[in-house]
Amino acid sequence: MIQAIPNAPAVELIGVSKRYGLATVIDNVSLTIPRGTTLGLIGPNGAGKSTTIRMLMGILAPTVGRVRVLGIDVATDAVQIRRRIGYVPERHDIYPWMTLGEVIGFTRPFYETWDDSFCREMIDLFELDLRKKVKQLSKGMLVKLGLLLAVSHRPELLILDEPTTGLDPIVHEDFLDGVLRSICDGHCTVLFSSHNLGDIGRLADSVCILRQGRIMVQRGIEDLLASAKRVRAVLTDGHLPRWVPERTLWQQVQRREWLLTIDGFSPDVAEQIKAENPVESIEVFDLSLADLFRDYILGERAHR
Amino acid sequence: MKKMWQLLWKDYRLNRGLMVLGVLGLIGVYLVGLATETTYTWPALPGSKVWADAILSYGHMALGVMPFIAALLGGNAIACERADRSAHFLAYLPPTKAQILSSKFIVIACALGILGSGNLLMIYVIAPLLSPDSENFLYMLGSPSAALAGCILTLGIGWLGSAYFEKPTIPVLAALTSPVVLSFGLFALAAVCGISKFEVAEWSGSVAFSIGIAAFFLGTWNYFHRVEP
């Protein structure tokens, strides 16, 4: 019996890399998710989000590094971990010939902590017909079933891998409602991978941006949004910027308009931009998470 | 215990079609045999001795069908869940690989056991009841030990292929052809080494048995050591 480390973070990736031949999909990633928090994992397609999640689930072995979930090394006891986590994949591969009732009946005995009343509550919330076969379900219903199966045993860690892709707005709302219930009712840690930054902003405490297998940033969302600002400077005619602040994430010059996204912005930075560059005026704007994500990715791309 | 029952139920449902096919295959052999015998005496029905001889003879022929049923079940065992990706769903749930594999093996073993027992019941109980001096006029076909060796060979090869491949087609084909390949291989070896064909035929059952068992354990080993579903 493998002993879990008490009070360990919900998720710990330590120097994890995953290579397929010469291709490096995950490159020396270290990530920690404290218990009881919600982390949004975002990144462009092919960033390595699903690979990271599959390593957490123990169905993909890292080439290098260690993966610990709920204090247990995934390589030594993935089964014990799976008893305590819930997982909603992007693609649902539930036995198509089973009815919903059969799927629930099949899944239930595998979890000692299965909560029948919560399961019933979710069935009612999602208006699921237990007599229907899985193959007859729409994409939205399938996602709802996936969430029901993932949360009915009251997991300590809930992993959502781009679950809302392609859902209509109503089902999308129902799904988020279900996730919120499972978060609010217990002390669940959530890892939420999504392209929908609105969902991340709504659910997550912190965000991790992944690009080409590397972590670009992992911070609290409020901290990140408070720290990063968009600056719009108007340059004097015929001049280009001479000095760029150190923590500029992204910049663009179009005619006289100079746009910058700066992390760790303060009024002093604005004063210094004015002092060091030929600018006529400066305006500062707050950014949305979507803007910030875009600027991180575009800025990184420009640096390469 | 409840989770083992759920896995057994799931594996029974996954293999139900093949089991029905197996039953129909066995019944088909008997029906063809009985229909053939009936045509000789038509419009009169055959006597109990003829029925007994037919059951005994076609029962032995049906034993020869058993390895093919084992091939279907073995080749389908693991790969069928990879083909429709339901293996991924199962991989996210907490049953151990030992539980998953035991359930598959128990269902296949029970299915083959029931079908084989039914066949042996026809040969060793029903036929002698109809006529104590019944004879196998298709004497060259099948014997329980050869059928058992054949079943173990095809089940083992199918199981091994199923543990490696993503779809059951290749494992099933490999398992179905394995008795033929083994026979040709052994006779070719006999020709090269100058051994008599009868001698080869004598120990071909042991070779089939050994290869089947080895393939089964190799497939099981691969399943346990594979990280991906």
Short mmCIF file of C-alpha atoms in Angstrom, two decimals:
data_model
loop_
_atom_site.label_atom_id
_atom_site.label_comp_id
_atom_site.label_asym_id
_atom_site.label_seq_id
_atom_site.Cartn_x
_atom_site.Cartn_y
_atom_site.Cartn_z
CA MET A 1 0.00 0.00 0.00
CA ILE A 2 1.48 3.33 -1.08
CA GLN A 3 1.12 6.02 1.58
CA ALA A 4 -0.07 9.45 0.52
CA ILE A 5 1.80 12.49 1.75
CA PRO A 6 -0.57 14.25 4.17
CA ASN A 7 -1.51 17.85 3.35
CA ALA A 8 0.28 17.58 0.02
CA PRO A 9 -0.97 19.77 -2.82
CA ALA A 10 -3.77 18.34 -4.94
CA VAL A 11 -1.50 18.27 -7.97
CA GLU A 12 2.28 18.42 -8.26
CA LEU A 13 4.23 18.11 -11.47
CA ILE A 14 7.96 18.20 -10.86
CA GLY A 15 10.22 18.73 -13.88
CA VAL A 16 7.90 16.77 -16.14
CA SER A 17 8.71 16.25 -19.81
CA LYS A 18 6.98 14.07 -22.37
CA ARG A 19 8.67 13.18 -25.63
CA TYR A 20 7.45 11.15 -28.59
CA GLY A 21 10.61 10.30 -30.50
CA LEU A 22 12.28 13.62 -31.24
CA ALA A 23 9.14 15.68 -30.61
CA THR A 24 8.86 17.24 -27.15
CA VAL A 25 5.22 17.71 -26.20
CA ILE A 26 5.80 18.74 -22.57
CA ASP A 27 9.05 20.41 -21.71
CA ASN A 28 10.23 20.51 -18.09
CA VAL A 29 6.89 21.54 -16.60
CA SER A 30 6.60 22.12 -12.86
CA LEU A 31 3.13 22.94 -11.61
CA THR A 32 1.49 22.93 -8.19
CA ILE A 33 -2.24 23.21 -7.46
CA PRO A 34 -3.03 23.72 -3.76
CA ARG A 35 -6.04 21.88 -2.33
CA GLY A 36 -9.38 23.60 -2.50
CA THR A 37 -8.43 25.89 -5.38
CA THR A 38 -9.51 26.02 -9.02
CA LEU A 39 -6.87 26.31 -11.71
CA GLY A 40 -7.68 27.17 -15.30
CA LEU A 41 -5.29 25.55 -17.76
CA ILE A 42 -5.25 27.48 -20.99
CA GLY A 43 -3.17 27.41 -24.13
CA PRO A 44 -3.44 27.22 -27.90
CA ASN A 45 -4.17 23.91 -29.63
CA GLY A 46 -1.23 21.54 -29.26
CA ALA A 47 0.12 23.35 -26.19
CA GLY A 48 0.16 20.09 -24.22
CA LYS A 49 -2.92 20.56 -22.01
CA SER A 50 -4.49 17.18 -22.73
CA THR A 51 -1.11 15.43 -22.49
CA THR A 52 -0.59 16.99 -19.06
CA ILE A 53 -4.04 15.84 -17.96
CA ARG A 54 -3.50 12.32 -19.29
CA MET A 55 -0.30 12.13 -17.26
CA LEU A 56 -2.23 13.21 -14.17
CA MET A 57 -4.74 10.43 -14.84
CA GLY A 58 -1.92 7.88 -15.07
CA ILE A 59 -2.77 6.80 -18.60
CA LEU A 60 0.35 8.38 -20.06
CA ALA A 61 3.76 8.05 -18.46
CA PRO A 62 6.06 11.09 -18.37
CA THR A 63 9.42 10.64 -20.09
CA VAL A 64 11.12 12.58 -17.30
CA GLY A 65 9.90 13.96 -13.97
CA ARG A 66 7.40 13.06 -11.28
CA VAL A 67 3.65 13.46 -11.14
CA ARG A 68 1.89 13.45 -7.77
CA VAL A 69 -1.85 13.67 -7.31
CA LEU A 70 -3.33 14.09 -3.82
CA GLY A 71 0.12 13.28 -2.44
CA ILE A 72 0.39 9.95 -4.29
CA ASP A 73 2.88 9.26 -7.05
CA VAL A 74 0.85 8.44 -10.17
CA ALA A 75 3.47 5.93 -11.33
CA THR A 76 3.04 3.85 -8.15
CA ASP A 77 -0.69 3.85 -7.47
CA ALA A 78 -2.87 5.33 -10.19
CA VAL A 79 -5.84 3.19 -9.11
CA GLN A 80 -5.97 4.73 -5.63
CA ILE A 81 -5.83 8.17 -7.21
CA ARG A 82 -8.66 7.38 -9.62
CA ARG A 83 -10.90 6.46 -6.69
CA ARG A 84 -10.53 10.01 -5.41
CA ILE A 85 -10.69 12.08 -8.56
CA GLY A 86 -13.35 12.85 -11.12
CA TYR A 87 -12.53 13.37 -14.76
CA VAL A 88 -14.54 14.85 -17.60
CA PRO A 89 -12.71 14.28 -20.89
CA GLU A 90 -13.12 16.28 -24.07
CA ARG A 91 -14.26 13.16 -25.86
CA HIS A 92 -16.70 10.83 -24.15
CA ASP A 93 -16.01 7.16 -24.74
CA ILE A 94 -18.72 5.68 -22.54
CA TYR A 95 -20.02 2.26 -23.67
CA PRO A 96 -22.51 3.26 -26.41
CA TRP A 97 -24.76 0.23 -25.90
CA MET A 98 -25.44 0.97 -22.23
CA THR A 99 -28.45 2.93 -21.08
CA LEU A 100 -27.79 5.89 -18.79
CA GLY A 101 -29.13 3.89 -15.87
CA GLU A 102 -26.76 1.05 -16.72
CA VAL A 103 -23.78 3.42 -16.99
CA ILE A 104 -24.53 4.83 -13.55
CA GLY A 105 -25.11 1.33 -12.14
CA PHE A 106 -21.85 0.18 -13.71
CA THR A 107 -19.79 3.10 -12.40
CA ARG A 108 -21.27 3.36 -8.90
CA PRO A 109 -19.68 0.26 -7.27
CA PHE A 110 -16.18 1.43 -8.16
CA TYR A 111 -16.44 4.34 -5.72
CA GLU A 112 -16.89 3.87 -1.99
CA THR A 113 -17.82 7.53 -1.64
CA TRP A 114 -20.63 7.50 -4.23
CA ASP A 115 -23.38 9.90 -3.13
CA ASP A 116 -26.76 8.66 -4.37
CA SER A 117 -28.66 11.76 -3.35
CA PHE A 118 -26.19 14.05 -5.13
CA CYS A 119 -26.33 11.79 -8.17
CA ARG A 120 -30.14 12.06 -8.15
CA GLU A 121 -29.86 15.83 -7.78
CA MET A 122 -27.58 15.99 -10.84
CA ILE A 123 -29.91 13.71 -12.84
CA ASP A 124 -32.76 16.10 -12.08
CA LEU A 125 -30.66 19.20 -12.79
CA PHE A 126 -29.52 17.82 -16.15
CA GLU A 127 -32.95 16.29 -16.97
CA LEU A 128 -31.35 12.99 -17.97
CA ASP A 129 -33.57 10.13 -19.13
CA LEU A 130 -32.05 7.00 -17.58
CA ARG A 131 -33.75 4.71 -20.11
CA LYS A 132 -31.94 6.26 -23.07
CA LYS A 133 -28.89 4.56 -24.55
CA VAL A 134 -25.59 6.40 -24.58
CA LYS A 135 -25.42 6.20 -28.39
CA GLN A 136 -28.71 8.09 -28.60
CA LEU A 137 -27.44 11.05 -26.58
CA SER A 138 -26.64 14.44 -28.04
CA LYS A 139 -23.22 15.96 -27.40
CA GLY A 140 -24.67 18.14 -24.65
CA MET A 141 -26.34 15.23 -22.87
CA LEU A 142 -23.15 13.20 -23.13
CA VAL A 143 -21.17 16.00 -21.49
CA LYS A 144 -23.76 16.23 -18.72
CA LEU A 145 -23.56 12.46 -18.18
CA GLY A 146 -19.75 12.72 -18.08
CA LEU A 147 -19.95 15.40 -15.39
CA LEU A 148 -22.51 13.43 -13.39
CA LEU A 149 -20.24 10.37 -13.37
CA ALA A 150 -17.24 12.52 -12.45
CA VAL A 151 -18.80 14.31 -9.48
CA SER A 152 -21.26 11.83 -7.96
CA HIS A 153 -18.57 10.19 -5.83
CA ARG A 154 -17.65 13.60 -4.39
CA PRO A 155 -14.10 13.66 -5.74
CA GLU A 156 -11.31 15.50 -3.97
CA LEU A 157 -9.98 16.60 -7.36
CA LEU A 158 -12.10 17.30 -10.43
CA ILE A 159 -10.30 17.43 -13.78
CA LEU A 160 -12.15 18.94 -16.72
CA ASP A 161 -10.47 18.63 -20.12
CA GLU A 162 -12.10 21.14 -22.49
CA PRO A 163 -15.54 19.85 -21.55
CA THR A 164 -17.63 22.73 -22.90
CA THR A 165 -16.34 22.69 -26.48
CA GLY A 166 -19.26 22.73 -28.91
CA LEU A 167 -22.04 23.07 -26.33
CA ASP A 168 -25.04 25.28 -26.91
CA PRO A 169 -25.46 28.17 -24.42
CA ILE A 170 -28.18 26.46 -22.37
CA VAL A 171 -26.28 23.20 -21.92
CA HIS A 172 -23.14 25.24 -21.30
CA GLU A 173 -24.87 27.06 -18.42
CA ASP A 174 -26.25 23.78 -17.02
CA PHE A 175 -22.77 22.29 -17.13
CA LEU A 176 -21.16 25.20 -15.30
CA ASP A 177 -24.00 25.09 -12.77
CA GLY A 178 -23.17 21.42 -12.16
CA VAL A 179 -19.48 22.18 -11.76
CA LEU A 180 -20.21 25.04 -9.37
CA ARG A 181 -22.43 22.79 -7.25
CA SER A 182 -19.69 20.22 -6.91
CA ILE A 183 -17.15 22.89 -6.02
CA CYS A 184 -19.38 24.71 -3.56
CA ASP A 185 -20.73 21.63 -1.79
CA GLY A 186 -17.37 20.23 -0.80
CA HIS A 187 -13.69 20.97 -0.64
CA CYS A 188 -13.01 20.00 -4.20
CA THR A 189 -9.93 21.09 -6.12
CA VAL A 190 -10.62 21.73 -9.79
CA LEU A 191 -8.30 21.67 -12.80
CA PHE A 192 -10.20 23.15 -15.69
CA SER A 193 -8.71 23.09 -19.18
CA SER A 194 -10.65 25.17 -21.65
CA HIS A 195 -10.47 27.48 -24.65
CA ASN A 196 -13.42 29.36 -23.20
CA LEU A 197 -11.74 32.07 -21.16
CA GLY A 198 -15.11 33.30 -19.92
CA ASP A 199 -15.57 29.97 -18.14
CA ILE A 200 -12.03 30.10 -16.74
CA GLY A 201 -12.60 33.63 -15.47
CA ARG A 202 -15.86 32.56 -13.85
CA LEU A 203 -14.63 29.38 -12.16
CA ALA A 204 -10.90 29.62 -11.63
CA ASP A 205 -8.87 31.23 -8.84
CA SER A 206 -5.67 31.01 -10.80
CA VAL A 207 -4.60 30.42 -14.35
CA CYS A 208 -1.76 28.58 -16.02
CA ILE A 209 -0.89 29.45 -19.60
CA LEU A 210 0.80 26.66 -21.50
CA ARG A 211 2.46 27.11 -24.88
CA GLN A 212 4.41 24.52 -26.84
CA GLY A 213 4.72 22.33 -23.78
CA ARG A 214 6.04 25.04 -21.49
CA ILE A 215 4.38 27.05 -18.75
CA MET A 216 4.42 30.75 -19.59
CA VAL A 217 2.72 31.93 -16.43
CA GLN A 218 0.91 30.50 -13.41
CA ARG A 219 -0.75 33.12 -11.22
CA GLY A 220 -3.94 34.13 -9.49
CA ILE A 221 -6.40 35.61 -11.99
CA GLU A 222 -7.14 38.69 -9.88
CA ASP A 223 -3.45 39.33 -9.35
CA LEU A 224 -2.73 38.86 -13.03
CA LEU A 225 -5.53 41.21 -14.16
CA ALA A 226 -4.59 43.81 -11.56
CA SER A 227 -0.92 43.69 -12.52
CA ALA A 228 -1.11 43.65 -16.32
CA LYS A 229 -2.35 46.71 -18.20
CA ARG A 230 -2.71 47.79 -21.80
CA VAL A 231 -1.00 51.11 -22.59
CA ARG A 232 -1.89 53.13 -25.66
CA ALA A 233 0.68 55.78 -26.43
CA VAL A 234 0.54 58.28 -29.29
CA LEU A 235 4.01 58.83 -30.72
CA THR A 236 5.14 62.16 -32.09
CA ASP A 237 5.08 62.25 -35.86
CA GLY A 238 7.89 60.37 -37.58
CA HIS A 239 9.32 58.77 -34.42
CA LEU A 240 9.53 55.20 -33.17
CA PRO A 241 9.68 53.99 -29.55
CA ARG A 242 13.20 54.12 -28.07
CA TRP A 243 12.67 52.41 -24.72
CA VAL A 244 10.41 49.47 -23.94
CA PRO A 245 9.54 48.56 -20.31
CA GLU A 246 11.21 45.41 -19.09
CA ARG A 247 8.05 43.35 -18.47
CA THR A 248 6.35 44.11 -21.74
CA LEU A 249 4.38 41.08 -22.83
CA TRP A 250 3.41 42.32 -26.27
CA GLN A 251 3.70 45.51 -28.32
CA GLN A 252 2.63 46.83 -31.68
CA VAL A 253 3.31 50.08 -33.53
CA GLN A 254 0.86 51.20 -36.21
CA ARG A 255 1.58 54.69 -37.63
CA ARG A 256 1.62 56.87 -34.52
CA GLU A 257 -0.24 54.46 -32.26
CA TRP A 258 1.94 52.35 -29.96
CA LEU A 259 0.13 49.60 -28.03
CA LEU A 260 1.83 47.73 -25.19
CA THR A 261 0.73 45.14 -22.70
CA ILE A 262 2.84 45.42 -19.58
CA ASP A 263 2.94 43.04 -16.65
CA GLY A 264 3.65 44.67 -13.28
CA PHE A 265 2.33 48.01 -14.47
CA SER A 266 2.46 51.02 -12.14
CA PRO A 267 2.12 54.80 -12.62
CA ASP A 268 5.92 54.99 -12.45
CA VAL A 269 6.17 52.81 -15.55
CA ALA A 270 3.83 55.17 -17.38
CA GLU A 271 5.95 58.16 -16.33
CA GLN A 272 9.09 56.41 -17.50
CA ILE A 273 7.52 55.60 -20.90
CA LYS A 274 6.70 59.28 -21.26
CA ALA A 275 10.17 60.36 -20.20
CA GLU A 276 12.12 57.91 -22.39
CA ASN A 277 10.01 57.98 -25.56
CA PRO A 278 8.75 60.59 -27.98
CA VAL A 279 5.09 60.27 -26.92
CA GLU A 280 2.39 62.91 -26.97
CA SER A 281 -0.15 61.14 -24.75
CA ILE A 282 -0.66 57.93 -22.83
CA GLU A 283 -3.82 56.04 -21.90
CA VAL A 284 -4.00 52.96 -19.65
CA PHE A 285 -6.70 50.27 -19.93
CA ASP A 286 -7.67 47.21 -17.94
CA LEU A 287 -7.48 43.91 -19.79
CA SER A 288 -9.79 40.93 -19.93
CA LEU A 289 -8.37 37.45 -19.42
CA ALA A 290 -8.92 36.79 -23.13
CA ASP A 291 -6.90 39.90 -24.10
CA LEU A 292 -4.15 38.98 -21.71
CA PHE A 293 -3.99 35.39 -22.99
CA ARG A 294 -3.79 36.66 -26.56
CA ASP A 295 -1.00 39.10 -25.69
CA TYR A 296 1.01 36.45 -23.85
CA ILE A 297 0.81 34.11 -26.85
CA LEU A 298 1.43 36.77 -29.53
CA GLY A 299 4.25 38.33 -27.51
CA GLU A 300 5.95 34.97 -27.07
CA ARG A 301 5.55 34.24 -30.77
CA ALA A 302 7.14 37.59 -31.66
CA HIS A 303 10.10 36.88 -29.39
CA ARG A 304 10.90 33.57 -31.09
CA MET B 1 -17.46 -7.98 -5.13
CA LYS B 2 -20.11 -5.74 -6.66
CA LYS B 3 -17.53 -4.14 -8.94
CA MET B 4 -16.39 -7.56 -10.18
CA TRP B 5 -20.00 -8.41 -11.00
CA GLN B 6 -20.31 -5.17 -12.94
CA LEU B 7 -17.17 -5.97 -14.93
CA LEU B 8 -18.43 -9.51 -15.61
CA TRP B 9 -21.78 -8.15 -16.74
CA LYS B 10 -20.04 -5.65 -19.03
CA ASP B 11 -17.80 -8.33 -20.56
CA TYR B 12 -20.75 -10.67 -21.00
CA ARG B 13 -22.60 -7.90 -22.86
CA LEU B 14 -19.54 -7.15 -25.01
CA ASN B 15 -19.19 -10.82 -25.98
CA ARG B 16 -22.87 -11.71 -26.16
CA GLY B 17 -23.01 -11.43 -29.95
CA LEU B 18 -20.02 -13.71 -30.40
CA MET B 19 -21.43 -16.21 -27.92
CA VAL B 20 -24.71 -16.34 -29.83
CA LEU B 21 -22.71 -16.79 -33.03
CA GLY B 22 -20.81 -19.65 -31.38
CA VAL B 23 -24.02 -21.35 -30.25
CA LEU B 24 -25.51 -20.97 -33.73
CA GLY B 25 -22.30 -22.38 -35.25
CA LEU B 26 -22.45 -25.47 -33.05
CA ILE B 27 -26.17 -25.97 -33.51
CA GLY B 28 -25.65 -25.43 -37.25
CA VAL B 29 -23.21 -28.36 -37.43
CA TYR B 30 -25.74 -30.64 -35.72
CA LEU B 31 -28.62 -29.38 -37.88
CA VAL B 32 -26.68 -29.89 -41.10
CA GLY B 33 -25.71 -33.39 -39.94
CA LEU B 34 -29.21 -34.35 -38.88
CA ALA B 35 -30.69 -32.92 -42.08
CA THR B 36 -28.20 -34.95 -44.13
CA GLU B 37 -29.10 -38.17 -42.32
CA THR B 38 -32.81 -37.46 -42.70
CA THR B 39 -32.49 -37.11 -46.48
CA TYR B 40 -31.23 -40.73 -46.73
CA THR B 41 -34.36 -42.19 -45.15
CA TRP B 42 -36.93 -39.62 -46.32
CA PRO B 43 -39.92 -39.74 -46.13
CA ALA B 44 -39.37 -42.09 -43.19
CA LEU B 45 -37.46 -40.71 -40.19
CA PRO B 46 -34.16 -42.35 -39.20
CA GLY B 47 -34.11 -44.84 -36.34
CA SER B 48 -32.56 -44.15 -32.96
CA LYS B 49 -29.25 -45.80 -33.96
CA VAL B 50 -28.88 -43.44 -36.90
CA TRP B 51 -29.73 -40.46 -34.68
CA ALA B 52 -27.16 -41.61 -32.15
CA ASP B 53 -24.49 -42.12 -34.84
CA ALA B 54 -25.25 -38.69 -36.30
CA ILE B 55 -25.10 -36.94 -32.93
CA LEU B 56 -21.84 -38.69 -32.07
CA SER B 57 -20.27 -37.97 -35.44
CA TYR B 58 -21.40 -34.39 -35.90
CA GLY B 59 -20.72 -33.76 -32.22
CA HIS B 60 -17.09 -34.54 -32.95
CA MET B 61 -17.24 -32.24 -35.93
CA ALA B 62 -18.72 -29.55 -33.70
CA LEU B 63 -15.74 -29.97 -31.38
CA GLY B 64 -13.64 -28.83 -34.32
CA VAL B 65 -15.64 -25.60 -34.40
CA MET B 66 -14.75 -24.80 -30.78
CA PRO B 67 -11.25 -23.42 -31.55
CA PHE B 68 -12.80 -20.96 -33.99
CA ILE B 69 -15.17 -19.71 -31.30
CA ALA B 70 -12.19 -19.42 -28.95
CA ALA B 71 -10.36 -17.41 -31.65
CA LEU B 72 -13.26 -14.98 -31.95
CA LEU B 73 -13.58 -14.53 -28.19
CA GLY B 74 -9.82 -14.27 -27.59
CA GLY B 75 -9.17 -11.83 -30.43
CA ASN B 76 -12.08 -9.68 -29.38
CA ALA B 77 -11.30 -9.71 -25.65
CA ILE B 78 -9.21 -6.59 -25.17
CA ALA B 79 -9.04 -4.91 -28.59
CA CYS B 80 -12.82 -4.51 -28.96
CA GLU B 81 -12.82 -1.90 -26.19
CA ARG B 82 -9.89 -0.10 -27.80
CA ALA B 83 -11.66 -0.05 -31.16
CA ASP B 84 -14.64 1.93 -29.84
CA ARG B 85 -12.40 3.73 -27.28
CA SER B 86 -14.51 2.53 -24.37
CA ALA B 87 -11.19 1.24 -22.96
CA HIS B 88 -10.44 4.91 -22.25
CA PHE B 89 -13.63 5.28 -20.23
CA LEU B 90 -12.70 2.18 -18.25
CA ALA B 91 -9.16 3.49 -17.75
CA TYR B 92 -10.49 6.58 -15.95
CA LEU B 93 -12.40 4.40 -13.51
CA PRO B 94 -10.68 2.76 -10.53
CA PRO B 95 -10.83 -1.00 -11.24
CA THR B 96 -7.37 -2.57 -11.34
CA LYS B 97 -5.96 -4.10 -14.48
CA ALA B 98 -6.06 -7.49 -12.75
CA GLN B 99 -9.83 -7.11 -12.16
CA ILE B 100 -10.42 -5.96 -15.75
CA LEU B 101 -8.44 -8.85 -17.22
CA SER B 102 -9.81 -11.48 -14.82
CA SER B 103 -13.34 -10.52 -15.74
CA LYS B 104 -12.58 -10.88 -19.46
CA PHE B 105 -10.95 -14.26 -18.93
CA ILE B 106 -13.72 -15.58 -16.69
CA VAL B 107 -16.41 -14.64 -19.22
CA ILE B 108 -14.53 -16.26 -22.12
CA ALA B 109 -13.65 -19.37 -20.09
CA CYS B 110 -17.26 -19.75 -18.94
CA ALA B 111 -18.60 -19.30 -22.46
CA LEU B 112 -16.20 -21.89 -23.88
CA GLY B 113 -16.81 -24.16 -20.92
CA ILE B 114 -20.58 -24.07 -21.37
CA LEU B 115 -20.40 -24.59 -25.14
CA GLY B 116 -17.83 -27.36 -24.78
CA SER B 117 -19.81 -29.07 -22.01
CA GLY B 118 -22.95 -28.94 -24.12
CA ASN B 119 -21.08 -30.59 -26.94
CA LEU B 120 -19.57 -33.26 -24.69
CA LEU B 121 -23.01 -33.89 -23.19
CA MET B 122 -24.33 -34.62 -26.67
CA ILE B 123 -21.41 -36.95 -27.47
CA TYR B 124 -21.03 -38.81 -24.19
CA VAL B 125 -24.56 -38.76 -22.73
CA ILE B 126 -27.25 -38.14 -25.34
CA ALA B 127 -25.80 -40.33 -28.12
CA PRO B 128 -25.25 -43.40 -25.84
CA LEU B 129 -28.75 -42.91 -24.38
CA LEU B 130 -30.25 -43.11 -27.86
CA SER B 131 -28.18 -46.14 -28.80
CA PRO B 132 -25.51 -47.71 -26.59
CA ASP B 133 -23.53 -48.99 -29.59
CA SER B 134 -23.43 -45.67 -31.49
CA GLU B 135 -20.46 -45.12 -33.81
CA ASN B 136 -18.59 -42.08 -35.05
CA PHE B 137 -18.67 -42.50 -38.82
CA LEU B 138 -16.68 -39.25 -39.24
CA TYR B 139 -13.94 -40.88 -37.17
CA MET B 140 -11.16 -38.75 -38.60
CA LEU B 141 -12.67 -35.56 -37.23
CA GLY B 142 -12.08 -34.06 -33.81
CA SER B 143 -11.40 -35.38 -30.36
CA PRO B 144 -11.93 -33.62 -27.03
CA SER B 145 -8.19 -33.35 -26.38
CA ALA B 146 -7.45 -31.99 -29.88
CA ALA B 147 -10.33 -29.51 -29.49
CA LEU B 148 -8.97 -28.43 -26.12
CA ALA B 149 -5.46 -27.93 -27.52
CA GLY B 150 -6.93 -26.05 -30.49
CA CYS B 151 -9.01 -23.84 -28.20
CA ILE B 152 -6.00 -23.01 -26.05
CA LEU B 153 -3.90 -22.23 -29.13
CA THR B 154 -6.47 -19.94 -30.78
CA LEU B 155 -7.53 -18.33 -27.52
CA GLY B 156 -3.90 -17.64 -26.59
CA ILE B 157 -2.98 -16.22 -30.00
CA GLY B 158 -6.17 -14.13 -30.10
CA TRP B 159 -5.57 -12.88 -26.56
CA LEU B 160 -1.97 -11.96 -27.35
CA GLY B 161 -2.98 -10.07 -30.51
CA SER B 162 -5.83 -8.41 -28.68
CA ALA B 163 -3.44 -7.14 -26.02
CA TYR B 164 -1.24 -5.51 -28.68
CA PHE B 165 -3.63 -4.24 -31.35
CA GLU B 166 -6.14 -1.40 -31.39
CA LYS B 167 -8.77 -3.34 -33.33
CA PRO B 168 -9.83 -7.00 -33.09
CA THR B 169 -9.61 -7.79 -36.84
CA ILE B 170 -5.93 -8.79 -36.95
CA PRO B 171 -5.97 -10.72 -33.63
CA VAL B 172 -9.06 -12.68 -34.72
CA LEU B 173 -7.57 -13.47 -38.15
CA ALA B 174 -4.26 -14.48 -36.57
CA ALA B 175 -6.06 -16.72 -34.10
CA LEU B 176 -8.29 -18.29 -36.76
CA THR B 177 -5.34 -19.14 -38.99
CA SER B 178 -3.01 -20.24 -36.20
CA PRO B 179 -3.99 -23.97 -36.27
CA VAL B 180 -3.38 -24.09 -40.03
CA VAL B 181 -0.09 -22.20 -39.73
CA LEU B 182 1.03 -24.46 -36.88
CA SER B 183 0.11 -27.62 -38.81
CA PHE B 184 2.00 -26.48 -41.91
CA GLY B 185 4.91 -25.39 -39.76
CA LEU B 186 5.10 -28.73 -37.98
CA PHE B 187 4.78 -30.79 -41.14
CA ALA B 188 7.40 -28.64 -42.88
CA LEU B 189 9.66 -29.18 -39.88
CA ALA B 190 8.96 -32.90 -40.03
CA ALA B 191 9.85 -32.97 -43.72
CA VAL B 192 13.09 -31.08 -43.11
CA CYS B 193 14.10 -33.21 -40.11
CA GLY B 194 12.91 -36.48 -41.60
CA ILE B 195 10.36 -37.18 -38.86
CA SER B 196 7.22 -39.16 -39.66
CA LYS B 197 3.99 -37.19 -40.07
CA PHE B 198 2.23 -39.49 -37.63
CA GLU B 199 4.85 -38.75 -35.02
CA VAL B 200 4.38 -35.01 -35.60
CA ALA B 201 0.63 -35.41 -35.33
CA GLU B 202 1.11 -37.11 -31.98
CA TRP B 203 2.86 -34.19 -30.33
CA SER B 204 1.15 -31.37 -32.29
CA GLY B 205 -1.45 -31.12 -29.51
CA SER B 206 1.24 -30.51 -26.90
CA VAL B 207 2.90 -27.90 -29.11
CA ALA B 208 -0.43 -26.12 -29.69
CA PHE B 209 -1.14 -26.22 -25.98
CA SER B 210 2.30 -24.81 -25.10
CA ILE B 211 2.16 -22.04 -27.72
CA GLY B 212 -1.36 -21.09 -26.61
CA ILE B 213 -0.39 -20.87 -22.94
CA ALA B 214 2.79 -18.89 -23.75
CA ALA B 215 0.84 -16.48 -25.98
CA PHE B 216 -1.80 -16.01 -23.29
CA PHE B 217 0.79 -15.10 -20.65
CA LEU B 218 2.67 -12.83 -23.05
CA GLY B 219 -0.57 -10.97 -23.85
CA THR B 220 -1.38 -10.67 -20.16
CA TRP B 221 2.13 -9.39 -19.42
CA ASN B 222 1.80 -6.78 -22.17
CA TYR B 223 -1.55 -5.61 -20.86
CA PHE B 224 -0.16 -5.14 -17.37
CA HIS B 225 2.88 -3.25 -18.58
CA ARG B 226 1.10 -0.97 -21.01
CA VAL B 227 0.33 2.48 -19.60
CA GLU B 228 -2.10 3.60 -22.30
CA PRO B 229 -5.57 1.94 -22.24
#
